[in-house]
Coordinates of C-alpha atoms in Angstrom, one line a residue:
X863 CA 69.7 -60.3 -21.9
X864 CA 69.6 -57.6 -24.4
X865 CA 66.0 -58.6 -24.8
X866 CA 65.2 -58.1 -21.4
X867 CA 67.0 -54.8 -21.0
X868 CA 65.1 -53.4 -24.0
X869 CA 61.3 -54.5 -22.2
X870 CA 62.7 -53.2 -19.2
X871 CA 63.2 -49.6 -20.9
X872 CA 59.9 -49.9 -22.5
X873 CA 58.1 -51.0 -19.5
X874 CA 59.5 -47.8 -17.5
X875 CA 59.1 -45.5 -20.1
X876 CA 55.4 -46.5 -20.3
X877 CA 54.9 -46.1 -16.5
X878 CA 56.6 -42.7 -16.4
X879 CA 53.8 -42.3 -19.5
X880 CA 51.3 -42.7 -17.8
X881 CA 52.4 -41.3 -14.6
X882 CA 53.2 -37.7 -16.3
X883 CA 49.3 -38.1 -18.1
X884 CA 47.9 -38.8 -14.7
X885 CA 49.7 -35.9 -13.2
X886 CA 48.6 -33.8 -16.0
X887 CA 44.6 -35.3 -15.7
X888 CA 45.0 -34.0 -12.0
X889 CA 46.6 -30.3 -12.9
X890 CA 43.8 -29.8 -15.6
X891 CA 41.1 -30.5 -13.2
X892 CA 42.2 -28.3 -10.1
X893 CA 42.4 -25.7 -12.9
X894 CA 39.1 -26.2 -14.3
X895 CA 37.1 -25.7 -11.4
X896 CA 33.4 -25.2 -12.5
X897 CA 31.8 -21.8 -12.3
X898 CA 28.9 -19.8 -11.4
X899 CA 27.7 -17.4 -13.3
X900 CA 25.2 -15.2 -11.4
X901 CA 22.1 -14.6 -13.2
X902 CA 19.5 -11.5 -11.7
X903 CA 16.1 -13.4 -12.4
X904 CA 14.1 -10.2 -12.8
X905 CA 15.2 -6.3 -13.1
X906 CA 13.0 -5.4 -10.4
X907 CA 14.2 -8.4 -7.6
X908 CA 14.7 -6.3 -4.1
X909 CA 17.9 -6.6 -2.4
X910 CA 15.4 -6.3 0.8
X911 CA 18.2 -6.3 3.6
X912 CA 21.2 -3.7 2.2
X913 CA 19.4 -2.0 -0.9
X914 CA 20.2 1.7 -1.0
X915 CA 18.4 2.1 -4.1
X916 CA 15.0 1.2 -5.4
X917 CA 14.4 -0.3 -9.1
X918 CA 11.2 0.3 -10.4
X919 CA 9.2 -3.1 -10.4
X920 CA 5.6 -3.9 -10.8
X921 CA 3.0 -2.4 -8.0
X922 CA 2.6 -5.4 -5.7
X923 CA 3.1 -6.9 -2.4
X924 CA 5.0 -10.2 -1.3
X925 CA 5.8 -11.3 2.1
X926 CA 9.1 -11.3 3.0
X927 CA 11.2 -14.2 4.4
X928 CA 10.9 -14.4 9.0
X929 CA 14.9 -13.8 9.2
X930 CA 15.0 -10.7 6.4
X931 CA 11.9 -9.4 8.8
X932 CA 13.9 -9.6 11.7
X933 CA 16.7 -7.9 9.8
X934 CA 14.9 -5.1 8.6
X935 CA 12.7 -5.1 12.2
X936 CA 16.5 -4.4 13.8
X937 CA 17.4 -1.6 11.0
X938 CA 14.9 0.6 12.3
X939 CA 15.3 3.8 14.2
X940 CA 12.6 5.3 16.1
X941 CA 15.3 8.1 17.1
X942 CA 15.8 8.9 13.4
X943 CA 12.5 10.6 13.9
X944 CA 12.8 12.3 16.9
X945 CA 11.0 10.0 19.1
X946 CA 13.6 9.3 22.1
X947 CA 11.8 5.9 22.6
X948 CA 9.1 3.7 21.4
X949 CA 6.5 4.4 23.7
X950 CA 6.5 7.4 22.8
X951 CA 4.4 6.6 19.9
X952 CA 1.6 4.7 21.9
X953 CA -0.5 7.9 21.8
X954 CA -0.4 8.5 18.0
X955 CA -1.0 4.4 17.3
X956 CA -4.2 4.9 19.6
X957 CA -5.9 7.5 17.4
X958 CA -5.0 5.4 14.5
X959 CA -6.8 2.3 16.6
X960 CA -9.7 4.8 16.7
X961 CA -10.4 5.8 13.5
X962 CA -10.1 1.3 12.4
X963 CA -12.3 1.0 14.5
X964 CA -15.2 2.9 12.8
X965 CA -15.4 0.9 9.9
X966 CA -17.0 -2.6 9.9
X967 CA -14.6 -5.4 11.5
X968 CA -15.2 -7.6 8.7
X969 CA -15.1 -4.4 6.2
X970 CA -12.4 -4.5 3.4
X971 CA -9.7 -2.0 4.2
X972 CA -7.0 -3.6 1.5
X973 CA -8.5 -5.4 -1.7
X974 CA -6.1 -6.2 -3.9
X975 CA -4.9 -9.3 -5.9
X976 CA -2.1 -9.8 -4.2
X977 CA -3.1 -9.4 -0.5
X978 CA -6.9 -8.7 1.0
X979 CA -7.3 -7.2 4.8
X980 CA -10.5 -6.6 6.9
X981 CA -10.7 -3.5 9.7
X982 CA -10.5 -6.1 11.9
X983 CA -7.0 -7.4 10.7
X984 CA -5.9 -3.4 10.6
X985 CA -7.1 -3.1 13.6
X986 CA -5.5 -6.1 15.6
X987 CA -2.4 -5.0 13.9
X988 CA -2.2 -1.5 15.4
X989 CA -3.0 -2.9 19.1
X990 CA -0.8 -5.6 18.5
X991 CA 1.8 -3.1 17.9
X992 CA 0.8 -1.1 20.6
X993 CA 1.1 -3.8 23.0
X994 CA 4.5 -4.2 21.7
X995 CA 5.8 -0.8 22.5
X996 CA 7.2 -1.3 25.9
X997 CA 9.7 -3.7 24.8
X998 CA 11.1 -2.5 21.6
X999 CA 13.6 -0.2 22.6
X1000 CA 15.6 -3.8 24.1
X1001 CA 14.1 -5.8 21.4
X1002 CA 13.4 -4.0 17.7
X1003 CA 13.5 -7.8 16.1
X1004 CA 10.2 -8.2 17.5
X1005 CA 9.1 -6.5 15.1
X1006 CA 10.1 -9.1 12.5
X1007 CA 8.9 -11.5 14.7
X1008 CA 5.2 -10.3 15.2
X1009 CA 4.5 -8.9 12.1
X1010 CA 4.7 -10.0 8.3
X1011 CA 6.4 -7.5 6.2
X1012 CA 4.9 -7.3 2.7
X1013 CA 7.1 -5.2 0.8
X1014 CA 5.8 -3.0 -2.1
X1015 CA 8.1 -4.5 -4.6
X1016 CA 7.7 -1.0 -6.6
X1017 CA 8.9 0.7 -3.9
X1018 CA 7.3 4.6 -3.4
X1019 CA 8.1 7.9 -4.4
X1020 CA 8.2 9.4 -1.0
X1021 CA 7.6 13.4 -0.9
X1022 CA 7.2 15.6 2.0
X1023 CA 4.7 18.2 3.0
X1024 CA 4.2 20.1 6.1
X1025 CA 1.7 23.2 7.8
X1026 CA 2.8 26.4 7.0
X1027 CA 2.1 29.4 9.0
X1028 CA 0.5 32.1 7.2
X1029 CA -0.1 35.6 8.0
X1030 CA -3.8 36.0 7.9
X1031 CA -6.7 38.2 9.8
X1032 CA -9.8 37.2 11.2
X1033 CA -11.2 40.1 9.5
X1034 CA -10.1 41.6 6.4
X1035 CA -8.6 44.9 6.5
X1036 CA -5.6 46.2 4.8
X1037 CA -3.6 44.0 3.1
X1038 CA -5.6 40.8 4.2
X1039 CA -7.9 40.9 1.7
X1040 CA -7.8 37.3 -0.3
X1041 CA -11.0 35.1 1.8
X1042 CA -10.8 31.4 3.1
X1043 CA -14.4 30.1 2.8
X1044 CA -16.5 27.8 4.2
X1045 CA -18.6 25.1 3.0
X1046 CA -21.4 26.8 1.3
X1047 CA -25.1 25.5 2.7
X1048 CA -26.1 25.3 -1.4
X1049 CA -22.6 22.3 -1.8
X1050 CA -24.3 19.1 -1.4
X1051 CA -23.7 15.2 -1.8
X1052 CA -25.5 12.5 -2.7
X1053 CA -26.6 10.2 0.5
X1054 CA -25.8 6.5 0.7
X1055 CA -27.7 5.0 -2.1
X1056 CA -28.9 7.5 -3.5
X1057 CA -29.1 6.7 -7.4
X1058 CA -28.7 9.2 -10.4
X1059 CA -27.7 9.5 -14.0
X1060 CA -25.0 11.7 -12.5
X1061 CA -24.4 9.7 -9.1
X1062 CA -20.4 10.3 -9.2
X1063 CA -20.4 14.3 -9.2
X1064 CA -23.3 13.7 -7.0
X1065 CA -21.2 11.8 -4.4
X1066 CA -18.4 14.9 -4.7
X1067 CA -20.4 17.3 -4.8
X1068 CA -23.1 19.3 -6.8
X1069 CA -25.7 22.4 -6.5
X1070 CA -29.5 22.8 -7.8
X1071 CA -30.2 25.8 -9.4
X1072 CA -34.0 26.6 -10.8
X1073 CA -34.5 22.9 -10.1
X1074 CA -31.4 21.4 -12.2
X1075 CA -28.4 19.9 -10.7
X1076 CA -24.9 21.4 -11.9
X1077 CA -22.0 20.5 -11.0
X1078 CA -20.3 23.4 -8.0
X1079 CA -18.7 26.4 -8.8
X1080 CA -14.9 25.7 -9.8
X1081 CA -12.2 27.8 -8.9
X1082 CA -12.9 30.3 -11.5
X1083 CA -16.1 30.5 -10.6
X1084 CA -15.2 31.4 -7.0
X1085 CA -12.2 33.7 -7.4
X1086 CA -12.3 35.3 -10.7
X1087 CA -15.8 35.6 -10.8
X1088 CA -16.9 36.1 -7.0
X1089 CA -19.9 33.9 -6.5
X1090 CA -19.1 33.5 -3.0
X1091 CA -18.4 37.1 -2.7
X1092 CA -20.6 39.1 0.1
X1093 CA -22.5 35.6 1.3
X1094 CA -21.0 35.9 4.7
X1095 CA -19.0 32.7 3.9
X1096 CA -15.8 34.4 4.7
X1097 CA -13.8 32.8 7.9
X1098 CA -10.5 34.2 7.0
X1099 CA -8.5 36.6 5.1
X1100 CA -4.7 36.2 3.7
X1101 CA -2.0 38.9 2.9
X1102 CA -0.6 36.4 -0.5
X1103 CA -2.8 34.9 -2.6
X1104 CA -0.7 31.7 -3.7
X1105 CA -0.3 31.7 0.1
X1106 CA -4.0 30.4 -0.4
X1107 CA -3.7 28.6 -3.4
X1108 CA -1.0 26.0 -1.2
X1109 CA -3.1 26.4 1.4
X1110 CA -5.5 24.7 -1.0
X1111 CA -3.2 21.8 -2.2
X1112 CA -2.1 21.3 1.1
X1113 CA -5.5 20.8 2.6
X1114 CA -5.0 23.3 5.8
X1115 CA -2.9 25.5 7.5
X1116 CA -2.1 27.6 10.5
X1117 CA -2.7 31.3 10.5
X1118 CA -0.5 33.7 12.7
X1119 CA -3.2 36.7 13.3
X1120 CA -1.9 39.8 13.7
X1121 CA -1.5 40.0 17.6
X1122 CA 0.3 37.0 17.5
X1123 CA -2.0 33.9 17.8
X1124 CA -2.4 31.1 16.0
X1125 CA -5.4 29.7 14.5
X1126 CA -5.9 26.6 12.5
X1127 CA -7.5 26.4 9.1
X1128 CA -9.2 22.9 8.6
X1129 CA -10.1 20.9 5.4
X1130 CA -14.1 20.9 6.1
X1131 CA -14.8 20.5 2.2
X1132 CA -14.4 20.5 -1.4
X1133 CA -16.7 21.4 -4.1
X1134 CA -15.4 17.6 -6.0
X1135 CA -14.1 19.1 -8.8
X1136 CA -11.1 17.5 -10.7
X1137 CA -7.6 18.8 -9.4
X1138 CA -4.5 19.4 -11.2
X1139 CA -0.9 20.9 -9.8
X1140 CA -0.1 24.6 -10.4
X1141 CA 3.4 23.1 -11.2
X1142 CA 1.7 21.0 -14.4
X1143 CA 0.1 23.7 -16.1
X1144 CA 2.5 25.9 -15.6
X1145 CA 4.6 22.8 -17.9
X1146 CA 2.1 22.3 -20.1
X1147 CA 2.2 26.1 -21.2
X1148 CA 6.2 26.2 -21.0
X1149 CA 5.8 28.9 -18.9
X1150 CA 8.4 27.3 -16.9
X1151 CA 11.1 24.2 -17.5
X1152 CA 10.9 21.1 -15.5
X1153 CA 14.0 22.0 -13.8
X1154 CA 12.2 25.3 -12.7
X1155 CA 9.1 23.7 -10.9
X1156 CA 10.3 24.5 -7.3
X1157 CA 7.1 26.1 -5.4
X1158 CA 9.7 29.3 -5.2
X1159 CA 10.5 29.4 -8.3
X1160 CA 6.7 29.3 -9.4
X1161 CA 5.7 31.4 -6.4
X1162 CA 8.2 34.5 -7.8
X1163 CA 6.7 33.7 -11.4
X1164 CA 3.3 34.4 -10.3
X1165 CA 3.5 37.5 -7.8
X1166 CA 5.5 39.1 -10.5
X1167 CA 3.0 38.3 -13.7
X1168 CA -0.3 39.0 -11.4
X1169 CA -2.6 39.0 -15.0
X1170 CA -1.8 35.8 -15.5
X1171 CA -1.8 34.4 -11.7
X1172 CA -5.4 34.2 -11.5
X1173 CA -5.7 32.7 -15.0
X1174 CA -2.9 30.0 -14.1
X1175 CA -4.3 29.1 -10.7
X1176 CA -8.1 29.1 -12.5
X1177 CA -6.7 26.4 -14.4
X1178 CA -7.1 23.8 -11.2
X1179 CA -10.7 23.6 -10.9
X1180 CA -10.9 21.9 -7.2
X1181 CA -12.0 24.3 -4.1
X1182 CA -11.0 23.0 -0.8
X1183 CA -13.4 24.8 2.1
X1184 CA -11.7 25.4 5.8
X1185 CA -13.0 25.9 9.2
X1186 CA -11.1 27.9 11.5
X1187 CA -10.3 25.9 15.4
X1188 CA -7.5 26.1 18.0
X1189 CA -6.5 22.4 17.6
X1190 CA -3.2 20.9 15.4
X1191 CA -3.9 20.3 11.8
X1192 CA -5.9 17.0 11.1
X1193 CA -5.1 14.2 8.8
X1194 CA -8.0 12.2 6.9
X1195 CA -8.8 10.1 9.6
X1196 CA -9.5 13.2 11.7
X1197 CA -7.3 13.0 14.0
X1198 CA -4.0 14.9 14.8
X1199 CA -1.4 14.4 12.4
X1200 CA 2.7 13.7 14.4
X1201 CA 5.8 15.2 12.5
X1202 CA 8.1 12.7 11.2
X1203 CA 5.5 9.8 11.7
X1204 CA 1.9 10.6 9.9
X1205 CA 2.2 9.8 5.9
X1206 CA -0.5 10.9 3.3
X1207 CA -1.2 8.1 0.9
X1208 CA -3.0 6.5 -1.5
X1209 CA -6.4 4.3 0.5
X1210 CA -6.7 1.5 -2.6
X1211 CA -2.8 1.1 -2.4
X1212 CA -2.1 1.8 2.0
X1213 CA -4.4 1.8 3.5
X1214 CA -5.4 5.0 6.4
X1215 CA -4.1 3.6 9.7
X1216 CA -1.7 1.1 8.3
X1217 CA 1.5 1.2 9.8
X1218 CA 4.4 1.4 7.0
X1219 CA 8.2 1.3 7.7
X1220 CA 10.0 2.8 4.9
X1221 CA 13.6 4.6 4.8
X1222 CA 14.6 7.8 3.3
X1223 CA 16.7 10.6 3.4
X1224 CA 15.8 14.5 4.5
X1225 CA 17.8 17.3 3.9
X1226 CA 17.1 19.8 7.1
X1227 CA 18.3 23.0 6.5
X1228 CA 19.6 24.6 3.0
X1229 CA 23.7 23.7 3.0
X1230 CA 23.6 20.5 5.5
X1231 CA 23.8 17.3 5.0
X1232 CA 21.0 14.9 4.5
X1233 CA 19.6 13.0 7.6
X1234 CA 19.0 9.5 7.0
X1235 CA 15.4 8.1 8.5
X1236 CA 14.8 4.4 9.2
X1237 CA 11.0 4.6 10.2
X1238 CA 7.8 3.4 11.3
X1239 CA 5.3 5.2 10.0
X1240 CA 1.3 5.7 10.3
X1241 CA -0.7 6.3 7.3
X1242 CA -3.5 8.6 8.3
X1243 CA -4.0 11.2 5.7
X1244 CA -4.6 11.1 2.1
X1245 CA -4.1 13.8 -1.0
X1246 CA -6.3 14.5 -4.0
X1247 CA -2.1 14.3 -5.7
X1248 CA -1.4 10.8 -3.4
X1249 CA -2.1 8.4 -6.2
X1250 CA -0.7 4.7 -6.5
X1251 CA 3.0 4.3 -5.2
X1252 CA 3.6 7.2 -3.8
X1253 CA 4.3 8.3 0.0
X1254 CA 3.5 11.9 1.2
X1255 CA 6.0 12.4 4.6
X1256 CA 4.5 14.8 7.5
X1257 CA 7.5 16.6 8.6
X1258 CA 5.7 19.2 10.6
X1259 CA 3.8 22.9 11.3
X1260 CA 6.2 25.9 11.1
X1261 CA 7.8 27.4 8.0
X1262 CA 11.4 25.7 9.2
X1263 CA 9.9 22.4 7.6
X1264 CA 9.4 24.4 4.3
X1265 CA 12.8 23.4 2.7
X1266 CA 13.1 19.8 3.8
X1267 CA 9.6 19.1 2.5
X1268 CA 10.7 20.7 -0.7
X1269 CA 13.7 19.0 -1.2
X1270 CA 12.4 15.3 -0.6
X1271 CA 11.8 13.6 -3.5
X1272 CA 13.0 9.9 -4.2
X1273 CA 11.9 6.3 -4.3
X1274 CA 12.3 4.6 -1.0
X1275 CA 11.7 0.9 0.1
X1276 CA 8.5 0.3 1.6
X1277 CA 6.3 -2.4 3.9
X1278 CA 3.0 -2.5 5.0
X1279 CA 3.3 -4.2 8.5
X1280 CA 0.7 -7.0 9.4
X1281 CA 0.6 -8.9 12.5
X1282 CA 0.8 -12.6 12.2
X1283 CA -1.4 -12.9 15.1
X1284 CA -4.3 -10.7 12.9
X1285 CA -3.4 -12.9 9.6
X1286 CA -4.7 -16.0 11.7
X1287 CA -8.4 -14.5 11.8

């Protein structure tokens, strides 16, 4: 009896045993729940749909995914740049549809490693996208669902410019006394084909003189040492002379004439010289600190050392030549550029009538707060400064423009549209 008491004890005190080890196996697992840890799988991987920021990553296009298209399609806003509906920009699309349309159909316009398009396939694109237009204020996703979006996985520096109004005369007379030229009948370019030791400066631009070919006068040349002077080249005459200078880099203007009207200086040339920013030398010399390299701040440096002015600006050895119309300031294509829509970039990376949507931020007026763009843009000018990933925003003509193109500067996410229906050719 004893005997069996004692295996009875035993036989309980092993099942509690292994009762209490089970309960424990149990506890340790629902503690010891397996975990994830989240690995990026490269620095510059785009968080496409909610990014604010852009990391730096290497200078090439992928396509995104159809849903994060129709995501982004939806993020855009045609009001952010002060279109009050789609349709609106039908008129601006068409002159970008014009200017595809000159160059061969099967033509490269993109030829890259990482994605090759024809004129054709720009061209189908942009009436693709026209076609679109009626419906998009209902139904933005289309836009995802039409059109590939191959985003620059660099992203772009975006900067703004605009055309400013200068004070200028027809005829110089008191203080307009600084000329705007235009192309000189000796500037000439090689033809198509045309084959010479020196064929690259001959496809900028070059002169004979006593039967040898030079390369054209530089900006030294042609304002410190007058070789233009008293040929009747003259269209124009300014009051400021880094007024002309920008004028220059900008590649045209409009001039208010002294009764009032305005007048539009054109880019009709350039003597194909190499160019380099005002705002670089000036660096190079410490003249002034990178924190100092404002056009204002340079501007105020120059008017008020006018010895050295000439000498500084001399530095930049490209000449742009103007003609002088009553139309709106043209882009490279040569057609009309649009605030808020035309962008200046960079033909072997975006190409000129590409459509690009992009987001950034614009400050308006000195003291207010940014204004946050979600866009659809055009890219129908270019910039001897527009090199690689970098976006150049038109914000428009008028001086008001003068502080929010000067205070936009930063890397912004970036697509190059493509219709699907184009990508099938």
């Amino acid at each position: 009896m004893f005997k069996s008491i004692t295996f009875i004890k035993a036989l309980l005190g092993v099942c509690l045993l292994s009762l209490f080890l089970s309960g424990c196996a149990t506890k340790i697992h629902s503690v010891g729940k397996t975990s994830y840890r989240i690995v990026k799988s490269k620095a510059w991987k785009s968080k496409r749909a909610r990014s604010e920021t852009v990391v730096s990553g290497p200078v090439k296009y992928s396509a995104l995914p159809f849903s994060s298209s129709e995501s982004a399609a939806r993020r855009i806003d045609i009001q952010s740049q002060n279109i009050s509906s789609w349709k609106n920009l039908g008129p601006q699309i068409r002159k970008s549809i014009e200017y595809a349309g000159r160059n061969p159909a099967g033509g490269m316009a993109l030829k890259r490693k990482d994605l090759r398009l024809t004129w054709g396939q720009l061209r189908k694109s942009l009436e693709d996208l026209e076609r679109l237009l009626p419906r998009l204020d209902r139904n933005p996703e289309l836009l995802g669902k039409s059109f590939v979006w191959y985003e620059l996985q660099s992203g772009a520096e975006m900067t703004g410019y605009y055309t400013p109004v200068i004070e200028a005369s027809l005829t110089k007379r008191g203080p307009y006394k600084y000329p705007v030229y235009r192309v000189p009948p000796d500037l000439r370019k090689a033809r198509p084909g045309q084959t010479h030791p020196w064929s690259e400066q001959l496809r900028k631009g070059y002169r004979v003189e006593n039967g040898r070919i030079l390369p054209y006068h530089s900006r030294r040349a042609i304002d410190i040492d007058k070789v233009l002077s008293g040929r009747g080249l003259e269209v124009a005459w300014l009051k400021d002379p880094v007024d002309l200078f920008y004028m220059h880099v900008q590649g045209g203007g409009v001039l208010r004439l002294p009764d009032g009207r305005l007048r539009t200086a054109v880019f009709s040339g350039t003597n194909g010289l190499s160019f380099k920013g005002l705002g670089q030398i000036m660096l190079n010399k410490r003249i002034l600190k990178r924190s100092q390299l404002s056009r204002e701040k340079i501007k105020e440096y120059l008017l008020s050392h006018p010895k050295q002015m000439w000498e500084l600006m001399a530095e930049n050895n490209s000449y742009i030549f103007f003609q002088i119309t009553r139309g709106r300031p043209l882009g490279a294509n040569g057609k009309p550029l649009k605030s808020m829509v035309s962008l200046a970039t960079d033909p072997s990376l975006i190409p000129l009538g590409a459509i690009v949507a992009f987001r950034t931020d614009i400050f308006p007026r000195k003291g207010r707060p940014s204004q946050r763009v979600n866009g659809l843009g055009l890219a129908q000018d270019t910039g001897k400064a527009i090199r690689g990933a970098r976006l150049d925003y038109y914000l428009g003509t008028g001086n008001e423009f003068k502080y929010p193109a000067h205070h936009l500067k930063k890397r912004v996410p970036v697509y190059l549209l493509i219709s699907r229906a184009a990508l099938r050719r």
